[in-house]
């Protein structure tokens, strides 16, 4: 349509590496057996000198680890489409769509889970393989997908100013709890909640936020011998006040997804004592919540109920979103020419200039006393612990 338009796109298929850590089971399978000790006439039957029972009637509890015979690496399909156009004088805009689909991702499950849910209490004789408790099995076949849109506005370095702003919308869904791209690359085998229904795990990951905004800039202050103002300034004054520049970044992101959980109840009768609860119909988890600060209530745990006997919870993975975050960083610096090819740069790096707090996700366990409360801080990317306090570092560098 014109010389100032650019259209580009791409498609590729990438095979992830098969992480050998997931295959380290001590062989094609590994068995561990545990015995419960007991007392006879006040004396323990099993001791360090005699660690096995003399009678075969005292059956131990065995666990095992195994890997699917057809275990293989997953792969990811990537595609993208970008449109660029000049806008006004010395400005450019870019619109991009990015997507990927991960297939055959690995996952871990208990292969000895009872075949059906039950309203009765768990009984070991309902497990498919007698003589074993849980069997940690690693297989593959899980799916994930990502769709993202990004708009970017850029001003090249002209008249002492460089500026770039971008806004992105992201949606990352997975059956195994991690981002589609990263999961296909490193092949970690995440646990799924219920062995016989992997599809119920499909939900939002915490690898991407729904929205994010980035603003980067560099500005050369217009004072100094080589600048618009102060060309006649004395060498001493110029060494102190002249030829300074400042770079900075402002970053904002929306909250990171998380999943409410409970523990202490085997609602399915399958020896599984934690899981996802049910959302009470008509109850808004954020009512009275979204408060910031240590110990503040972010969501209402009373909106969640322990599943009825014989069922598992229906709350979707990643159905809640934690606090958003923003941060401003500033880097003033000055370049001092020593020779034609040798320069000294001095300045400072100031992270979180305004010392703005960045809060982590609240406690996900609805059965805990601190359910729904914010318990700590986070970094800008993840919901785990972080160190978002203001930091100032003096810097010096020589370029040649």
PDB file of C-alpha atoms in Angstrom, residues 139-310:
ATOM      1  CA  UNK A 139       3.981 -39.577  30.542  1.00  0.00           C
ATOM      2  CA  UNK A 140       3.336 -37.021  27.808  1.00  0.00           C
ATOM      3  CA  UNK A 141       0.517 -35.820  25.601  1.00  0.00           C
ATOM      4  CA  UNK A 142      -0.431 -32.558  27.332  1.00  0.00           C
ATOM      5  CA  UNK A 143      -1.263 -29.383  25.420  1.00  0.00           C
ATOM      6  CA  UNK A 144      -0.733 -25.646  25.851  1.00  0.00           C
ATOM      7  CA  UNK A 145      -1.330 -22.562  23.746  1.00  0.00           C
ATOM      8  CA  UNK A 146      -0.465 -18.871  23.791  1.00  0.00           C
ATOM      9  CA  UNK A 147      -1.945 -15.873  21.989  1.00  0.00           C
ATOM     10  CA  UNK A 148      -0.501 -12.383  22.330  1.00  0.00           C
ATOM     11  CA  UNK A 149      -1.039  -8.951  20.824  1.00  0.00           C
ATOM     12  CA  UNK A 150       1.462  -6.097  21.060  1.00  0.00           C
ATOM     13  CA  UNK A 151       1.309  -2.456  19.993  1.00  0.00           C
ATOM     14  CA  UNK A 152       4.553  -0.490  19.989  1.00  0.00           C
ATOM     15  CA  UNK A 153       5.287   3.197  19.357  1.00  0.00           C
ATOM     16  CA  UNK A 154       8.891   4.227  18.704  1.00  0.00           C
ATOM     17  CA  UNK A 155      10.731   7.515  18.281  1.00  0.00           C
ATOM     18  CA  UNK A 156      14.342   7.101  17.089  1.00  0.00           C
ATOM     19  CA  UNK A 157      17.197   9.058  18.639  1.00  0.00           C
ATOM     20  CA  UNK A 158      16.556  12.557  17.272  1.00  0.00           C
ATOM     21  CA  UNK A 159      17.120  15.939  18.957  1.00  0.00           C
ATOM     22  CA  UNK A 160      18.464  14.236  22.037  1.00  0.00           C
ATOM     23  CA  UNK A 161      15.419  12.006  22.622  1.00  0.00           C
ATOM     24  CA  UNK A 162      14.793   8.310  22.182  1.00  0.00           C
ATOM     25  CA  UNK A 163      11.451   6.835  23.258  1.00  0.00           C
ATOM     26  CA  UNK A 164       9.722   3.498  22.910  1.00  0.00           C
ATOM     27  CA  UNK A 165       6.363   2.518  24.412  1.00  0.00           C
ATOM     28  CA  UNK A 166       4.630  -0.835  24.105  1.00  0.00           C
ATOM     29  CA  UNK A 167       1.447  -2.431  25.385  1.00  0.00           C
ATOM     30  CA  UNK A 168       0.686  -6.135  25.257  1.00  0.00           C
ATOM     31  CA  UNK A 169      -2.288  -8.400  25.860  1.00  0.00           C
ATOM     32  CA  UNK A 170      -1.553 -12.073  26.579  1.00  0.00           C
ATOM     33  CA  UNK A 171      -3.462 -15.297  27.075  1.00  0.00           C
ATOM     34  CA  UNK A 172      -1.482 -18.392  28.020  1.00  0.00           C
ATOM     35  CA  UNK A 173      -3.362 -21.658  28.659  1.00  0.00           C
ATOM     36  CA  UNK A 174      -1.917 -25.019  29.643  1.00  0.00           C
ATOM     37  CA  UNK A 175      -2.943 -28.459  30.885  1.00  0.00           C
ATOM     38  CA  UNK A 176       0.224 -28.810  32.930  1.00  0.00           C
ATOM     39  CA  UNK A 177       0.518 -25.494  34.733  1.00  0.00           C
ATOM     40  CA  UNK A 178       3.318 -23.791  32.838  1.00  0.00           C
ATOM     41  CA  UNK A 179       3.770 -21.616  29.805  1.00  0.00           C
ATOM     42  CA  UNK A 180       3.483 -23.307  26.437  1.00  0.00           C
ATOM     43  CA  UNK A 181       6.821 -22.024  25.136  1.00  0.00           C
ATOM     44  CA  UNK A 182       8.953 -22.677  28.208  1.00  0.00           C
ATOM     45  CA  UNK A 183       7.375 -26.071  28.811  1.00  0.00           C
ATOM     46  CA  UNK A 184       8.281 -27.365  25.373  1.00  0.00           C
ATOM     47  CA  UNK A 185      11.865 -26.192  25.719  1.00  0.00           C
ATOM     48  CA  UNK A 186      12.847 -27.643  29.080  1.00  0.00           C
ATOM     49  CA  UNK A 187      10.371 -30.526  29.408  1.00  0.00           C
ATOM     50  CA  UNK A 188       9.579 -30.428  33.155  1.00  0.00           C
ATOM     51  CA  UNK A 189       6.903 -32.984  34.054  1.00  0.00           C
ATOM     52  CA  UNK A 190       4.362 -31.155  36.228  1.00  0.00           C
ATOM     53  CA  UNK A 191       1.840 -33.013  38.399  1.00  0.00           C
ATOM     54  CA  UNK A 192      -1.771 -33.078  37.296  1.00  0.00           C
ATOM     55  CA  UNK A 193      -4.540 -33.100  39.890  1.00  0.00           C
ATOM     56  CA  UNK A 194      -6.539 -36.133  38.748  1.00  0.00           C
ATOM     57  CA  UNK A 195      -4.896 -39.036  36.955  1.00  0.00           C
ATOM     58  CA  UNK A 196      -7.800 -39.842  34.625  1.00  0.00           C
ATOM     59  CA  UNK A 197      -8.819 -36.365  33.469  1.00  0.00           C
ATOM     60  CA  UNK A 198      -5.885 -34.293  32.302  1.00  0.00           C
ATOM     61  CA  UNK A 199      -8.140 -31.931  30.336  1.00  0.00           C
ATOM     62  CA  UNK A 200      -9.639 -30.510  33.560  1.00  0.00           C
ATOM     63  CA  UNK A 201      -6.214 -28.983  34.240  1.00  0.00           C
ATOM     64  CA  UNK A 202      -6.486 -26.575  31.303  1.00  0.00           C
ATOM     65  CA  UNK A 203      -6.261 -23.055  32.688  1.00  0.00           C
ATOM     66  CA  UNK A 204      -4.302 -19.816  32.819  1.00  0.00           C
ATOM     67  CA  UNK A 205      -0.625 -20.030  33.722  1.00  0.00           C
ATOM     68  CA  UNK A 206       1.283 -17.557  35.875  1.00  0.00           C
ATOM     69  CA  UNK A 207       3.982 -17.119  33.256  1.00  0.00           C
ATOM     70  CA  UNK A 208       2.197 -14.166  31.623  1.00  0.00           C
ATOM     71  CA  UNK A 209      -0.012 -11.396  32.879  1.00  0.00           C
ATOM     72  CA  UNK A 210      -3.092 -10.405  30.931  1.00  0.00           C
ATOM     73  CA  UNK A 211      -1.729  -6.921  30.234  1.00  0.00           C
ATOM     74  CA  UNK A 212       1.624  -5.131  30.426  1.00  0.00           C
ATOM     75  CA  UNK A 213       2.954  -1.678  29.513  1.00  0.00           C
ATOM     76  CA  UNK A 214       6.594  -0.657  29.025  1.00  0.00           C
ATOM     77  CA  UNK A 215       7.954   2.845  28.473  1.00  0.00           C
ATOM     78  CA  UNK A 216      11.689   3.306  27.808  1.00  0.00           C
ATOM     79  CA  UNK A 217      13.388   6.589  27.135  1.00  0.00           C
ATOM     80  CA  UNK A 218      16.785   8.271  26.808  1.00  0.00           C
ATOM     81  CA  UNK A 219      17.047  12.064  26.944  1.00  0.00           C
ATOM     82  CA  UNK A 220      20.188  14.156  26.578  1.00  0.00           C
ATOM     83  CA  UNK A 221      19.792  17.245  28.752  1.00  0.00           C
ATOM     84  CA  UNK A 222      20.234  20.320  26.501  1.00  0.00           C
ATOM     85  CA  UNK A 223      22.960  21.946  28.631  1.00  0.00           C
ATOM     86  CA  UNK A 224      26.674  21.700  27.982  1.00  0.00           C
ATOM     87  CA  UNK A 225      29.381  22.587  25.523  1.00  0.00           C
ATOM     88  CA  UNK A 226      28.058  20.156  22.931  1.00  0.00           C
ATOM     89  CA  UNK A 227      24.377  20.886  23.621  1.00  0.00           C
ATOM     90  CA  UNK A 228      21.809  23.517  22.655  1.00  0.00           C
ATOM     91  CA  UNK A 229      22.429  25.644  25.738  1.00  0.00           C
ATOM     92  CA  UNK A 230      25.653  26.404  27.590  1.00  0.00           C
ATOM     93  CA  UNK A 231      28.088  26.286  24.681  1.00  0.00           C
ATOM     94  CA  UNK A 232      30.157  29.021  26.344  1.00  0.00           C
ATOM     95  CA  UNK A 233      30.203  27.467  29.779  1.00  0.00           C
ATOM     96  CA  UNK A 234      33.542  27.173  31.551  1.00  0.00           C
ATOM     97  CA  UNK A 235      35.318  23.807  31.511  1.00  0.00           C
ATOM     98  CA  UNK A 236      34.916  23.431  35.275  1.00  0.00           C
ATOM     99  CA  UNK A 237      31.182  24.134  35.229  1.00  0.00           C
ATOM    100  CA  UNK A 238      30.706  21.932  32.196  1.00  0.00           C
ATOM    101  CA  UNK A 239      32.493  19.086  33.979  1.00  0.00           C
ATOM    102  CA  UNK A 240      29.920  19.324  36.774  1.00  0.00           C
ATOM    103  CA  UNK A 241      26.650  20.338  35.081  1.00  0.00           C
ATOM    104  CA  UNK A 242      27.142  19.870  31.358  1.00  0.00           C
ATOM    105  CA  UNK A 243      26.589  17.010  28.922  1.00  0.00           C
ATOM    106  CA  UNK A 244      24.363  14.891  31.185  1.00  0.00           C
ATOM    107  CA  UNK A 245      21.771  12.442  29.957  1.00  0.00           C
ATOM    108  CA  UNK A 246      19.123  10.342  31.665  1.00  0.00           C
ATOM    109  CA  UNK A 247      17.575   7.025  30.700  1.00  0.00           C
ATOM    110  CA  UNK A 248      14.615   5.441  32.391  1.00  0.00           C
ATOM    111  CA  UNK A 249      11.898   2.863  32.281  1.00  0.00           C
ATOM    112  CA  UNK A 250       8.346   2.663  33.528  1.00  0.00           C
ATOM    113  CA  UNK A 251       6.816  -0.810  33.712  1.00  0.00           C
ATOM    114  CA  UNK A 252       3.262  -1.768  34.608  1.00  0.00           C
ATOM    115  CA  UNK A 253       1.700  -5.200  34.624  1.00  0.00           C
ATOM    116  CA  UNK A 254      -1.652  -6.585  35.619  1.00  0.00           C
ATOM    117  CA  UNK A 255      -1.902  -9.269  38.292  1.00  0.00           C
ATOM    118  CA  UNK A 256      -0.613 -12.814  37.963  1.00  0.00           C
ATOM    119  CA  UNK A 257      -3.161 -15.674  37.861  1.00  0.00           C
ATOM    120  CA  UNK A 258      -3.389 -18.142  40.727  1.00  0.00           C
ATOM    121  CA  UNK A 259      -5.646 -21.009  41.807  1.00  0.00           C
ATOM    122  CA  UNK A 260      -7.469 -21.360  45.162  1.00  0.00           C
ATOM    123  CA  UNK A 261      -6.783 -24.706  46.852  1.00  0.00           C
ATOM    124  CA  UNK A 262      -7.780 -26.679  49.929  1.00  0.00           C
ATOM    125  CA  UNK A 263      -5.991 -29.338  51.941  1.00  0.00           C
ATOM    126  CA  UNK A 264      -6.945 -31.876  54.612  1.00  0.00           C
ATOM    127  CA  UNK A 265      -9.942 -33.474  52.835  1.00  0.00           C
ATOM    128  CA  UNK A 266     -10.045 -36.590  50.651  1.00  0.00           C
ATOM    129  CA  UNK A 267     -13.342 -35.691  48.972  1.00  0.00           C
ATOM    130  CA  UNK A 268     -12.958 -38.175  46.121  1.00  0.00           C
ATOM    131  CA  UNK A 269     -12.143 -41.139  48.355  1.00  0.00           C
ATOM    132  CA  UNK A 270      -8.932 -41.713  46.374  1.00  0.00           C
ATOM    133  CA  UNK A 271      -6.305 -40.908  49.031  1.00  0.00           C
ATOM    134  CA  UNK A 272      -5.829 -37.407  47.605  1.00  0.00           C
ATOM    135  CA  UNK A 273      -5.932 -34.888  50.435  1.00  0.00           C
ATOM    136  CA  UNK A 274      -5.771 -31.594  48.602  1.00  0.00           C
ATOM    137  CA  UNK A 275      -7.283 -30.068  45.495  1.00  0.00           C
ATOM    138  CA  UNK A 276      -9.378 -27.272  44.075  1.00  0.00           C
ATOM    139  CA  UNK A 277     -12.584 -26.207  45.863  1.00  0.00           C
ATOM    140  CA  UNK A 278     -15.978 -25.252  44.409  1.00  0.00           C
ATOM    141  CA  UNK A 279     -17.011 -21.651  43.904  1.00  0.00           C
ATOM    142  CA  UNK A 280     -20.307 -20.933  45.687  1.00  0.00           C
ATOM    143  CA  UNK A 281     -22.836 -19.839  43.083  1.00  0.00           C
ATOM    144  CA  UNK A 282     -23.480 -16.099  43.070  1.00  0.00           C
ATOM    145  CA  UNK A 283     -20.557 -15.287  45.369  1.00  0.00           C
ATOM    146  CA  UNK A 284     -17.996 -12.762  44.091  1.00  0.00           C
ATOM    147  CA  UNK A 285     -14.566 -13.722  45.467  1.00  0.00           C
ATOM    148  CA  UNK A 286     -13.391 -10.111  45.247  1.00  0.00           C
ATOM    149  CA  UNK A 287     -16.231  -8.611  47.318  1.00  0.00           C
ATOM    150  CA  UNK A 288     -14.615  -6.769  50.213  1.00  0.00           C
ATOM    151  CA  UNK A 289     -11.203  -7.698  48.878  1.00  0.00           C
ATOM    152  CA  UNK A 290      -8.529  -6.304  46.569  1.00  0.00           C
ATOM    153  CA  UNK A 291      -6.942  -4.531  49.523  1.00  0.00           C
ATOM    154  CA  UNK A 292      -3.196  -3.917  49.414  1.00  0.00           C
ATOM    155  CA  UNK A 293      -0.655  -4.230  52.188  1.00  0.00           C
ATOM    156  CA  UNK A 294       0.830  -6.945  54.384  1.00  0.00           C
ATOM    157  CA  UNK A 295      -2.003  -9.022  55.819  1.00  0.00           C
ATOM    158  CA  UNK A 296      -4.605  -7.314  53.602  1.00  0.00           C
ATOM    159  CA  UNK A 297      -7.540  -9.346  52.303  1.00  0.00           C
ATOM    160  CA  UNK A 298      -7.324  -9.796  48.540  1.00  0.00           C
ATOM    161  CA  UNK A 299     -10.115 -12.334  47.974  1.00  0.00           C
ATOM    162  CA  UNK A 300     -12.905 -13.808  50.077  1.00  0.00           C
ATOM    163  CA  UNK A 301     -12.219 -17.468  51.000  1.00  0.00           C
ATOM    164  CA  UNK A 302     -15.842 -17.834  52.182  1.00  0.00           C
ATOM    165  CA  UNK A 303     -16.839 -17.926  48.503  1.00  0.00           C
ATOM    166  CA  UNK A 304     -15.278 -21.390  48.235  1.00  0.00           C
ATOM    167  CA  UNK A 305     -16.631 -24.680  49.533  1.00  0.00           C
ATOM    168  CA  UNK A 306     -15.002 -28.076  50.057  1.00  0.00           C
ATOM    169  CA  UNK A 307     -16.377 -30.471  47.374  1.00  0.00           C
ATOM    170  CA  UNK A 308     -19.034 -32.974  48.356  1.00  0.00           C
ATOM    171  CA  UNK A 309     -18.020 -36.571  49.039  1.00  0.00           C
ATOM    172  CA  UNK A 310     -17.381 -38.521  45.844  1.00  0.00           C
TER     173      UNK A 310
END
